[in-house]
């Protein structure tokens, strides 16, 4: 019975994915038919690069949301990574590899602090990460005086502008990391625990799962990916600025939600998040191509996020009802077996 339930759950998820893929393709072909030049290689590259950094952050956000948490600090971590790597190279005179490594480690440390405070103080992740967002935003402003930092070497610029087999490095990075994380989330025991914790933290604790360790490591992963995105963004734009990545956390969360993850935790996939990021990229490109007032873009994104959350909650409730029905049938069957024995 449980196997049948899980198969139904997977089929529902794939129906969501097919629906999202259909919508993405419809937007692309309709926009191309009306305005043209959408399916060109140059436009596809621009479309991908416009969302790649938010998409990288969304990969880490997927793990956090499946865990039943949220991380609002990724946008500030993103800007902090830009500023720190720039300071280390331009003012401290460190070589590019060392500056990048120190920056990524520092961002990982911020994520670990987030996770530790959430676990130690038992405060809702939204409160902790909102505090981190505001704190880092103030630090970013204070250490730059609101100015941008530029003048990077060509070696550093390659991280944002270089190509591998004709494909921009940030896109290659996103694809490779998405593939690795998707595999780990689907098959590795440690990461499978995230679904267990997100579904029922109490049950996971009684089962011997080290919830504190898992939470700290997942928030560290999320901040690390935000740091990687920030480093590559500074290399792409040729400057580090405290305002870069503003509201990126909402796009990352939107990608995960539109991709079918339950915002209450317990479900979600990297594949769904990739589709969610593609959807946002396609919608943004459609607005740019059609020259529609850009204010409508936020309205559409907000509406799609609300619809995605409502759909995910509806599906989650349906799955809960089916699970309770399965459990009830098992209880009734066991009672009948006991009666037949006696």
Coordinates of N, CA and C in Angstrom, one line a residue, residues 84-322:
X84 N 34.1 41.1 -0.2 CA 35.2 40.5 0.5 C 36.3 40.0 -0.5
X85 N 35.9 39.4 -1.6 CA 36.9 38.9 -2.6 C 37.6 40.1 -3.2
X86 N 36.8 41.2 -3.5 CA 37.4 42.4 -4.1 C 38.4 43.1 -3.1
X87 N 38.0 43.1 -1.8 CA 38.9 43.7 -0.8 C 40.2 42.9 -0.7
X88 N 40.1 41.6 -0.7 CA 41.2 40.8 -0.5 C 42.2 40.9 -1.7
X89 N 41.6 41.1 -2.9 CA 42.5 41.2 -4.1 C 43.1 42.6 -4.2
X90 N 42.2 43.6 -4.1 CA 42.6 45.0 -4.4 C 43.3 45.6 -3.3
X91 N 43.0 45.4 -2.0 CA 43.6 46.0 -0.9 C 44.6 45.2 -0.1
X92 N 44.3 43.9 0.0 CA 45.2 43.0 0.7 C 46.3 42.4 -0.2
X93 N 46.0 42.5 -1.5 CA 47.0 42.1 -2.5 C 47.1 40.6 -2.6
X94 N 46.1 39.8 -2.2 CA 46.1 38.4 -2.3 C 45.9 37.9 -3.7
X95 N 46.5 36.8 -4.1 CA 46.3 36.2 -5.4 C 44.8 35.7 -5.6
X96 N 44.4 35.7 -6.8 CA 43.0 35.3 -7.0 C 42.5 34.0 -6.4
X97 N 43.3 32.9 -6.5 CA 42.8 31.7 -5.9 C 42.6 31.7 -4.4
X98 N 43.6 32.4 -3.7 CA 43.6 32.5 -2.3 C 42.4 33.4 -1.8
X99 N 42.2 34.5 -2.5 CA 41.1 35.4 -2.2 C 39.8 34.7 -2.4
X100 N 39.6 33.9 -3.4 CA 38.4 33.2 -3.7 C 38.1 32.2 -2.6
X101 N 39.1 31.4 -2.2 CA 39.0 30.4 -1.2 C 38.6 31.0 0.1
X102 N 39.3 32.0 0.5 CA 39.0 32.7 1.8 C 37.6 33.2 1.8
X103 N 37.1 33.8 0.7 CA 35.8 34.3 0.6 C 34.7 33.2 0.8
X104 N 34.9 32.1 0.1 CA 34.0 31.0 0.1 C 33.9 30.4 1.5
X105 N 35.1 30.2 2.2 CA 35.1 29.7 3.5 C 34.4 30.7 4.5
X106 N 34.6 32.0 4.3 CA 33.9 32.9 5.2 C 32.4 32.8 5.0
X107 N 31.9 32.7 3.8 CA 30.5 32.5 3.5 C 29.9 31.3 4.1
X108 N 30.7 30.2 4.0 CA 30.3 28.9 4.6 C 30.2 29.1 6.2
X109 N 31.1 29.9 6.7 CA 31.1 30.2 8.2 C 29.8 30.9 8.6
X110 N 29.4 31.9 7.7 CA 28.1 32.6 8.0 C 26.9 31.6 8.0
X111 N 26.9 30.7 7.1 CA 25.8 29.7 7.0 C 25.9 28.8 8.3
X112 N 27.0 28.5 8.7 CA 27.2 27.6 9.9 C 26.7 28.4 11.1
X113 N 26.9 29.7 11.2 CA 26.5 30.5 12.3 C 24.9 30.6 12.3
X114 N 24.4 30.8 11.1 CA 22.9 30.8 11.0 C 22.3 29.5 11.5
X115 N 22.9 28.3 11.0 CA 22.4 27.0 11.5 C 22.6 26.8 13.0
X116 N 23.7 27.2 13.5 CA 23.9 27.1 14.9 C 22.9 27.9 15.8
X117 N 22.7 29.1 15.4 CA 21.8 29.9 16.1 C 20.3 29.4 16.1
X118 N 20.0 28.9 14.9 CA 18.6 28.3 14.7 C 18.5 27.1 15.6
X119 N 19.5 26.2 15.7 CA 19.5 25.0 16.5 C 19.6 25.4 18.0
X120 N 20.5 26.2 18.4 CA 20.8 26.5 19.8 C 19.7 27.3 20.5
X121 N 19.2 28.3 19.8 CA 18.2 29.2 20.4 C 16.8 28.8 20.1
X122 N 16.6 27.8 19.1 CA 15.3 27.3 18.8 C 14.4 28.4 18.3
X123 N 14.9 29.3 17.5 CA 14.2 30.5 17.0 C 13.9 30.2 15.5
X124 N 12.8 30.6 15.0 CA 12.4 30.4 13.6 C 13.5 30.9 12.7
X125 N 13.8 30.0 11.7 CA 14.9 30.4 10.7 C 14.6 31.8 10.0
X126 N 13.4 32.2 9.8 CA 13.1 33.4 9.2 C 13.6 34.6 10.1
X127 N 13.5 34.5 11.4 CA 14.0 35.6 12.3 C 15.5 35.6 12.2
X128 N 16.1 34.5 12.4 CA 17.6 34.4 12.4 C 18.2 34.9 11.1
X129 N 17.7 34.4 10.0 CA 18.3 34.8 8.7 C 18.0 36.2 8.3
X130 N 16.8 36.7 8.8 CA 16.5 38.1 8.5 C 17.5 39.0 9.3
X131 N 17.8 38.6 10.5 CA 18.8 39.4 11.3 C 20.1 39.3 10.6
X132 N 20.5 38.2 10.1 CA 21.8 38.1 9.3 C 21.8 38.9 8.1
X133 N 20.7 38.9 7.4 CA 20.5 39.8 6.2 C 20.8 41.2 6.5
X134 N 20.1 41.7 7.5 CA 20.3 43.2 7.9 C 21.7 43.5 8.4
X135 N 22.2 42.6 9.2 CA 23.6 42.8 9.7 C 24.6 42.8 8.6
X136 N 24.5 41.8 7.7 CA 25.5 41.8 6.6 C 25.3 43.0 5.7
X137 N 24.1 43.4 5.5 CA 23.8 44.6 4.6 C 24.5 45.8 5.2
X138 N 24.4 46.0 6.5 CA 25.1 47.1 7.2 C 26.6 47.0 7.1
X139 N 27.1 45.8 7.3 CA 28.6 45.5 7.1 C 29.0 45.9 5.7
X140 N 28.3 45.4 4.7 CA 28.6 45.7 3.3 C 28.7 47.2 3.1
X141 N 27.7 47.9 3.6 CA 27.7 49.4 3.4 C 28.9 50.0 4.2
X142 N 29.2 49.6 5.4 CA 30.2 50.2 6.2 C 31.6 50.0 5.6
X143 N 31.9 48.8 5.1 CA 33.3 48.6 4.7 C 33.5 49.1 3.2
X144 N 32.4 49.5 2.6 CA 32.6 50.1 1.2 C 32.2 51.6 1.1
X145 N 31.6 52.1 2.2 CA 31.1 53.5 2.2 C 30.1 53.7 1.1
X146 N 29.5 52.6 0.7 CA 28.4 52.7 -0.4 C 29.0 52.8 -1.8
X147 N 30.3 52.6 -1.9 CA 31.0 52.7 -3.2 C 31.2 51.3 -3.8
X148 N 31.4 51.3 -5.1 CA 31.7 50.0 -5.7 C 33.2 49.8 -5.8
X149 N 33.7 48.6 -5.9 CA 35.1 48.3 -6.0 C 35.3 47.6 -7.4
X150 N 36.3 48.1 -8.1 CA 36.6 47.6 -9.5 C 38.1 47.5 -9.7
X151 N 38.4 47.2 -11.0 CA 39.8 47.1 -11.3 C 40.4 45.8 -11.2
X152 N 39.6 44.7 -11.4 CA 40.1 43.3 -11.1 C 41.0 42.9 -12.3
X153 N 41.8 41.8 -12.0 CA 42.7 41.3 -13.0 C 41.9 40.4 -14.0
X154 N 42.5 40.2 -15.2 CA 41.9 39.3 -16.2 C 41.6 37.9 -15.7
X155 N 42.5 37.4 -14.8 CA 42.4 36.1 -14.3 C 41.1 35.9 -13.5
X156 N 40.8 37.0 -12.7 CA 39.6 37.0 -11.9 C 38.3 37.1 -12.8
X157 N 38.4 38.0 -13.8 CA 37.3 38.2 -14.7 C 36.9 36.9 -15.4
X158 N 37.8 36.0 -15.6 CA 37.5 34.7 -16.3 C 36.4 34.0 -15.5
X159 N 36.3 34.1 -14.2 CA 35.3 33.4 -13.4 C 33.9 33.8 -13.8
X160 N 33.7 35.0 -14.3 CA 32.4 35.4 -14.7 C 32.2 35.6 -16.2
X161 N 33.3 35.7 -16.9 CA 33.2 36.0 -18.3 C 33.8 34.9 -19.2
X162 N 34.6 34.0 -18.6 CA 35.3 32.9 -19.3 C 34.3 31.9 -19.8
X163 N 34.8 31.1 -20.8 CA 33.9 30.0 -21.4 C 34.6 28.7 -21.4
X164 N 33.8 27.6 -21.2 CA 34.3 26.3 -21.4 C 33.5 25.6 -22.5
X165 N 34.2 25.2 -23.5 CA 33.6 24.7 -24.7 C 32.5 25.6 -25.3
X166 N 32.8 26.9 -25.2 CA 31.9 27.9 -25.7 C 30.7 28.3 -24.8
X167 N 30.7 27.7 -23.6 CA 29.6 28.0 -22.7 C 30.2 28.8 -21.5
X168 N 29.5 29.8 -21.1 CA 29.9 30.7 -20.0 C 30.2 29.9 -18.7
X169 N 31.3 30.2 -18.0 CA 31.7 29.4 -16.9 C 30.6 29.3 -15.8
X170 N 29.9 30.5 -15.5 CA 28.8 30.4 -14.4 C 27.7 29.4 -14.8
X171 N 27.4 29.3 -16.1 CA 26.4 28.3 -16.5 C 26.9 26.9 -16.3
X172 N 28.1 26.7 -16.7 CA 28.8 25.4 -16.5 C 28.8 25.0 -15.1
X173 N 29.2 26.0 -14.2 CA 29.2 25.7 -12.8 C 27.8 25.3 -12.3
X174 N 26.8 26.1 -12.7 CA 25.4 25.8 -12.3 C 25.0 24.4 -12.7
X175 N 25.2 24.0 -13.9 CA 24.8 22.7 -14.4 C 25.5 21.6 -13.7
X176 N 26.8 21.7 -13.5 CA 27.6 20.7 -12.8 C 27.1 20.5 -11.3
X177 N 27.0 21.7 -10.6 CA 26.6 21.6 -9.2 C 25.2 21.1 -9.1
X178 N 24.3 21.5 -10.0 CA 22.9 21.0 -10.0 C 22.9 19.5 -10.2
X179 N 23.7 19.0 -11.1 CA 23.7 17.5 -11.3 C 24.2 16.8 -10.1
X180 N 25.3 17.3 -9.5 CA 25.9 16.6 -8.3 C 24.9 16.7 -7.1
X181 N 24.4 17.8 -6.9 CA 23.4 18.0 -5.7 C 22.1 17.2 -6.0
X182 N 21.7 17.1 -7.2 CA 20.5 16.4 -7.5 C 20.7 14.9 -7.3
X183 N 21.9 14.4 -7.7 CA 22.2 13.0 -7.4 C 22.3 12.7 -5.9
X184 N 23.0 13.6 -5.2 CA 23.2 13.4 -3.7 C 21.8 13.4 -3.0
X185 N 21.0 14.3 -3.4 CA 19.7 14.5 -2.8 C 18.8 13.3 -3.0
X186 N 18.9 12.7 -4.2 CA 18.1 11.5 -4.6 C 18.6 10.2 -4.0
X187 N 20.0 10.1 -3.8 CA 20.5 8.8 -3.5 C 21.4 8.7 -2.3
X188 N 21.9 9.8 -1.8 CA 22.8 9.7 -0.6 C 22.0 9.7 0.7
X189 N 22.4 8.8 1.6 CA 21.7 8.6 2.8 C 21.6 9.9 3.6
X190 N 22.8 10.6 3.7 CA 22.8 11.8 4.6 C 21.8 12.8 4.1
X191 N 21.8 13.1 2.8 CA 20.9 14.1 2.2 C 19.4 13.6 2.2
X192 N 19.2 12.3 2.1 CA 17.8 11.8 2.2 C 17.2 12.1 3.5
X193 N 18.0 12.2 4.6 CA 17.5 12.5 5.9 C 16.8 13.9 6.0
X194 N 17.1 14.8 5.0 CA 16.5 16.1 5.0 C 15.0 16.0 4.8
X195 N 14.6 15.1 3.9 CA 13.1 14.9 3.7 C 12.5 14.4 5.0
X196 N 13.2 13.5 5.7 CA 12.6 13.0 7.0 C 12.5 14.1 8.0
X197 N 13.5 14.9 8.1 CA 13.4 16.1 9.1 C 12.3 17.0 8.7
X198 N 12.3 17.4 7.4 CA 11.3 18.3 6.9 C 9.8 17.8 7.0
X199 N 9.7 16.5 6.9 CA 8.4 15.9 7.0 C 7.9 15.8 8.5
X200 N 8.8 15.5 9.4 CA 8.4 15.4 10.8 C 9.7 15.4 11.6
X201 N 10.1 16.6 12.1 CA 11.3 16.7 12.9 C 11.3 15.9 14.2
X202 N 10.1 15.8 14.8 CA 10.0 15.0 16.0 C 10.2 13.5 15.7
X203 N 9.7 13.0 14.6 CA 9.9 11.6 14.3 C 11.4 11.3 13.9
X204 N 12.0 12.3 13.2 CA 13.4 12.2 12.9 C 14.3 12.1 14.1
X205 N 13.9 12.9 15.1 CA 14.7 12.9 16.3 C 14.6 11.6 17.1
X206 N 13.4 11.1 17.1 CA 13.2 9.8 17.8 C 13.9 8.6 17.1
X207 N 14.1 8.8 15.8 CA 14.7 7.8 14.9 C 16.3 7.9 15.0
X208 N 16.8 8.8 15.8 CA 18.2 8.9 15.9 C 18.9 9.8 14.9
X209 N 18.2 10.6 14.2 CA 18.8 11.5 13.2 C 19.4 12.7 13.9
X210 N 20.7 13.0 13.6 CA 21.4 14.2 14.2 C 20.9 15.4 13.5
X211 N 19.8 15.9 14.0 CA 19.1 17.1 13.4 C 20.0 18.3 13.5
X212 N 20.6 18.6 14.6 CA 21.5 19.8 14.7 C 22.6 19.8 13.6
X213 N 23.3 18.6 13.5 CA 24.4 18.5 12.5 C 23.8 18.8 11.1
X214 N 22.7 18.1 10.8 CA 22.2 18.3 9.4 C 21.8 19.7 9.1
X215 N 21.1 20.3 10.1 CA 20.7 21.7 9.9 C 21.8 22.7 9.7
X216 N 22.9 22.5 10.5 CA 24.0 23.4 10.4 C 24.7 23.2 9.0
X217 N 24.9 22.0 8.6 CA 25.5 21.7 7.4 C 24.7 22.2 6.2
X218 N 23.4 22.1 6.2 CA 22.6 22.6 5.1 C 22.6 24.1 5.0
X219 N 22.5 24.8 6.1 CA 22.6 26.2 6.0 C 24.0 26.7 5.6
X220 N 25.0 25.9 6.0 CA 26.4 26.2 5.5 C 26.5 26.0 4.0
X221 N 25.8 24.9 3.5 CA 25.8 24.7 2.0 C 25.1 25.8 1.3
X222 N 24.0 26.3 1.8 CA 23.2 27.4 1.2 C 24.0 28.6 1.1
X223 N 24.7 29.0 2.2 CA 25.5 30.2 2.2 C 26.8 30.1 1.3
X224 N 27.3 28.9 1.2 CA 28.5 28.6 0.4 C 28.1 28.9 -1.1
X225 N 27.0 28.3 -1.5 CA 26.6 28.5 -2.9 C 26.3 30.0 -3.2
X226 N 25.7 30.7 -2.2 CA 25.5 32.1 -2.4 C 26.8 32.9 -2.5
X227 N 27.8 32.4 -1.8 CA 29.1 33.0 -1.9 C 29.8 32.8 -3.2
X228 N 29.6 31.5 -3.7 CA 30.1 31.2 -5.1 C 29.5 32.1 -6.1
X229 N 28.2 32.3 -6.0 CA 27.4 33.1 -7.0 C 27.9 34.6 -6.9
X230 N 28.2 35.0 -5.7 CA 28.7 36.4 -5.5 C 30.1 36.6 -6.1
X231 N 30.9 35.7 -5.9 CA 32.3 35.8 -6.5 C 32.2 35.8 -8.0
X232 N 31.4 35.0 -8.6 CA 31.3 34.9 -10.1 C 30.6 36.2 -10.6
X233 N 29.6 36.7 -9.8 CA 28.9 37.9 -10.2 C 29.9 39.1 -10.3
X234 N 30.8 39.2 -9.3 CA 31.8 40.3 -9.2 C 32.7 40.2 -10.5
X235 N 33.0 39.0 -10.8 CA 33.9 38.7 -12.0 C 33.2 39.1 -13.3
X236 N 31.9 38.8 -13.3 CA 31.1 39.1 -14.5 C 30.9 40.6 -14.7
X237 N 30.5 41.3 -13.7 CA 30.2 42.7 -13.8 C 31.4 43.6 -13.7
X238 N 32.5 43.0 -13.3 CA 33.8 43.8 -13.2 C 33.8 44.8 -12.0
X239 N 32.9 44.6 -11.1 CA 32.8 45.5 -9.9 C 32.0 44.8 -8.8
X240 N 32.3 45.1 -7.5 CA 31.6 44.6 -6.4 C 30.8 45.8 -5.8
X241 N 29.6 45.6 -5.5 CA 28.7 46.7 -4.9 C 27.8 46.1 -3.9
X242 N 27.5 46.8 -2.8 CA 26.7 46.3 -1.7 C 25.2 46.1 -2.2
X243 N 24.8 46.7 -3.3 CA 23.4 46.6 -3.8 C 23.2 45.5 -4.7
X244 N 24.3 44.8 -5.2 CA 24.1 43.7 -6.1 C 23.4 42.5 -5.4
X245 N 22.5 41.9 -6.1 CA 21.8 40.8 -5.6 C 20.6 41.2 -4.7
X246 N 20.2 42.5 -4.8 CA 19.1 42.9 -4.0 C 17.8 42.1 -4.4
X247 N 17.1 41.6 -3.4 CA 15.9 40.8 -3.6 C 16.1 39.5 -4.2
X248 N 17.4 39.1 -4.3 CA 17.7 37.8 -5.0 C 17.2 36.6 -4.2
X249 N 17.0 36.8 -2.8 CA 16.5 35.7 -2.0 C 15.1 35.4 -2.4
X250 N 14.3 36.4 -2.8 CA 12.9 36.1 -3.2 C 12.9 35.3 -4.6
X251 N 13.8 35.6 -5.5 CA 13.9 34.9 -6.7 C 14.3 33.4 -6.5
X252 N 15.2 33.2 -5.5 CA 15.7 31.9 -5.2 C 14.6 31.1 -4.6
X253 N 13.8 31.7 -3.6 CA 12.7 31.0 -3.0 C 11.6 30.8 -4.0
X254 N 11.4 31.7 -4.9 CA 10.4 31.6 -6.0 C 10.7 30.4 -6.9
X255 N 12.0 30.3 -7.2 CA 12.4 29.1 -8.1 C 12.1 27.8 -7.5
X256 N 12.3 27.7 -6.1 CA 12.1 26.5 -5.4 C 10.6 26.2 -5.3
X257 N 9.8 27.2 -5.0 CA 8.4 27.1 -4.8 C 7.7 26.7 -6.2
X258 N 8.1 27.5 -7.2 CA 7.5 27.2 -8.5 C 7.9 25.8 -9.0
X259 N 9.0 25.3 -8.6 CA 9.5 24.0 -9.0 C 8.8 22.9 -8.3
X260 N 7.8 23.2 -7.4 CA 7.0 22.2 -6.8 C 7.3 21.8 -5.4
X261 N 8.3 22.4 -4.7 CA 8.6 22.1 -3.3 C 7.5 22.6 -2.4
X262 N 7.3 21.8 -1.3 CA 6.4 22.2 -0.3 C 7.1 23.2 0.6
X263 N 6.6 24.4 0.8 CA 7.2 25.5 1.6 C 7.2 25.1 3.1
X264 N 6.4 24.1 3.5 CA 6.4 23.7 4.8 C 7.4 22.6 5.1
X265 N 8.1 22.2 4.1 CA 9.1 21.2 4.2 C 8.7 19.8 3.8
X266 N 9.7 18.9 3.6 CA 9.4 17.5 3.4 C 9.4 17.1 1.9
X267 N 9.3 18.0 1.0 CA 9.3 17.6 -0.4 C 10.0 18.7 -1.3
X268 N 10.5 18.3 -2.4 CA 11.2 19.2 -3.3 C 12.3 18.4 -4.0
X269 N 12.7 18.9 -5.2 CA 13.8 18.3 -5.9 C 14.6 19.4 -6.6
X270 N 15.9 19.0 -6.9 CA 16.8 19.9 -7.6 C 16.2 20.1 -9.1
X271 N 15.7 19.1 -9.7 CA 15.1 19.2 -11.0 C 14.0 20.2 -11.0
X272 N 13.1 20.1 -10.1 CA 12.0 21.1 -10.0 C 12.5 22.5 -9.8
X273 N 13.6 22.7 -9.0 CA 14.1 24.0 -8.8 C 14.7 24.6 -10.1
X274 N 15.4 23.7 -10.9 CA 16.0 24.1 -12.2 C 14.9 24.6 -13.1
X275 N 13.8 23.8 -13.1 CA 12.6 24.2 -13.9 C 12.1 25.6 -13.5
X276 N 12.0 25.7 -12.1 CA 11.5 27.0 -11.6 C 12.3 28.2 -12.0
X277 N 13.7 28.0 -11.9 CA 14.6 29.0 -12.4 C 14.5 29.3 -13.9
X278 N 14.3 28.3 -14.6 CA 14.1 28.5 -16.1 C 12.8 29.2 -16.4
X279 N 11.8 28.9 -15.6 CA 10.5 29.6 -15.8 C 10.7 31.1 -15.5
X280 N 11.3 31.5 -14.4 CA 11.5 32.9 -14.1 C 12.4 33.6 -15.2
X281 N 13.4 32.9 -15.7 CA 14.3 33.4 -16.7 C 13.5 33.7 -18.0
X282 N 12.6 32.7 -18.4 CA 11.8 32.9 -19.6 C 10.8 34.0 -19.5
X283 N 10.2 34.1 -18.3 CA 9.2 35.2 -18.1 C 9.9 36.6 -18.1
X284 N 11.1 36.7 -17.5 CA 11.9 37.9 -17.5 C 12.3 38.3 -18.9
X285 N 12.7 37.3 -19.7 CA 13.1 37.5 -21.1 C 11.9 38.0 -21.9
X286 N 10.7 37.4 -21.7 CA 9.5 37.8 -22.4 C 9.2 39.2 -22.2
X287 N 9.3 39.7 -20.9 CA 9.0 41.1 -20.6 C 10.1 42.0 -21.3
X288 N 11.3 41.6 -21.3 CA 12.4 42.4 -21.9 C 12.1 42.5 -23.4
X289 N 11.8 41.3 -24.0 CA 11.6 41.3 -25.5 C 10.4 42.1 -25.9
X290 N 9.3 42.0 -25.1 CA 8.1 42.7 -25.5 C 8.1 44.2 -25.1
X291 N 9.1 44.6 -24.3 CA 9.2 46.0 -23.9 C 8.0 46.4 -23.1
X292 N 7.4 45.4 -22.3 CA 6.3 45.7 -21.4 C 6.9 46.4 -20.2
X293 N 6.1 47.3 -19.6 CA 6.5 47.9 -18.3 C 7.0 46.9 -17.3
X294 N 8.3 47.1 -16.9 CA 9.0 46.1 -16.0 C 8.3 45.9 -14.7
X295 N 7.5 46.9 -14.3 CA 6.8 46.7 -13.0 C 5.8 45.5 -13.0
X296 N 5.3 45.2 -14.2 CA 4.4 44.0 -14.3 C 5.2 42.7 -14.1
X297 N 6.5 42.7 -14.3 CA 7.3 41.5 -14.1 C 7.2 41.0 -12.6
X298 N 7.3 42.0 -11.7 CA 7.2 41.6 -10.3 C 5.8 41.1 -9.9
X299 N 4.8 41.7 -10.6 CA 3.4 41.3 -10.3 C 3.2 39.9 -10.8
X300 N 3.7 39.5 -12.0 CA 3.6 38.2 -12.5 C 4.3 37.2 -11.6
X301 N 5.6 37.6 -11.2 CA 6.4 36.7 -10.4 C 5.7 36.4 -9.0
X302 N 5.2 37.5 -8.4 CA 4.5 37.4 -7.2 C 3.2 36.5 -7.3
X303 N 2.5 36.7 -8.4 CA 1.3 35.9 -8.6 C 1.6 34.4 -8.8
X304 N 2.7 34.1 -9.6 CA 3.1 32.8 -9.8 C 3.6 32.1 -8.5
X305 N 4.3 32.9 -7.7 CA 4.8 32.3 -6.4 C 3.6 31.9 -5.5
X306 N 2.6 32.8 -5.5 CA 1.4 32.5 -4.7 C 0.7 31.3 -5.2
X307 N 0.5 31.2 -6.5 CA -0.2 30.0 -7.1 C 0.6 28.7 -6.8
X308 N 2.0 28.8 -7.0 CA 2.8 27.7 -6.7 C 2.7 27.2 -5.3
X309 N 2.7 28.1 -4.3 CA 2.6 27.7 -2.9 C 1.3 27.1 -2.6
X310 N 0.2 27.7 -3.2 CA -1.2 27.1 -2.9 C -1.3 25.7 -3.5
X311 N -0.7 25.5 -4.7 CA -0.8 24.2 -5.3 C 0.0 23.2 -4.5
X312 N 1.2 23.6 -4.1 CA 2.0 22.7 -3.3 C 1.3 22.3 -2.0
X313 N 0.7 23.3 -1.3 CA 0.0 23.0 -0.1 C -1.2 22.1 -0.3
X314 N -1.9 22.3 -1.4 CA -3.1 21.4 -1.8 C -2.6 20.0 -2.0
X315 N -1.5 19.8 -2.8 CA -1.0 18.5 -3.0 C -0.5 17.8 -1.8
X316 N 0.1 18.7 -0.9 CA 0.6 18.1 0.4 C -0.5 17.6 1.3
X317 N -1.6 18.4 1.3 CA -2.8 18.0 2.1 C -3.4 16.7 1.5
X318 N -3.4 16.6 0.2 CA -4.0 15.4 -0.4 C -3.1 14.2 -0.1
X319 N -1.8 14.4 -0.2 CA -0.9 13.3 0.2 C -1.0 12.9 1.6
X320 N -1.2 13.8 2.5 CA -1.4 13.5 4.0 C -2.6 12.7 4.2
X321 N -3.7 13.1 3.5 CA -5.0 12.3 3.6 C -4.8 10.9 3.1
X322 N -4.1 10.8 2.0 CA -3.9 9.4 1.5 C -3.0 8.6 2.4

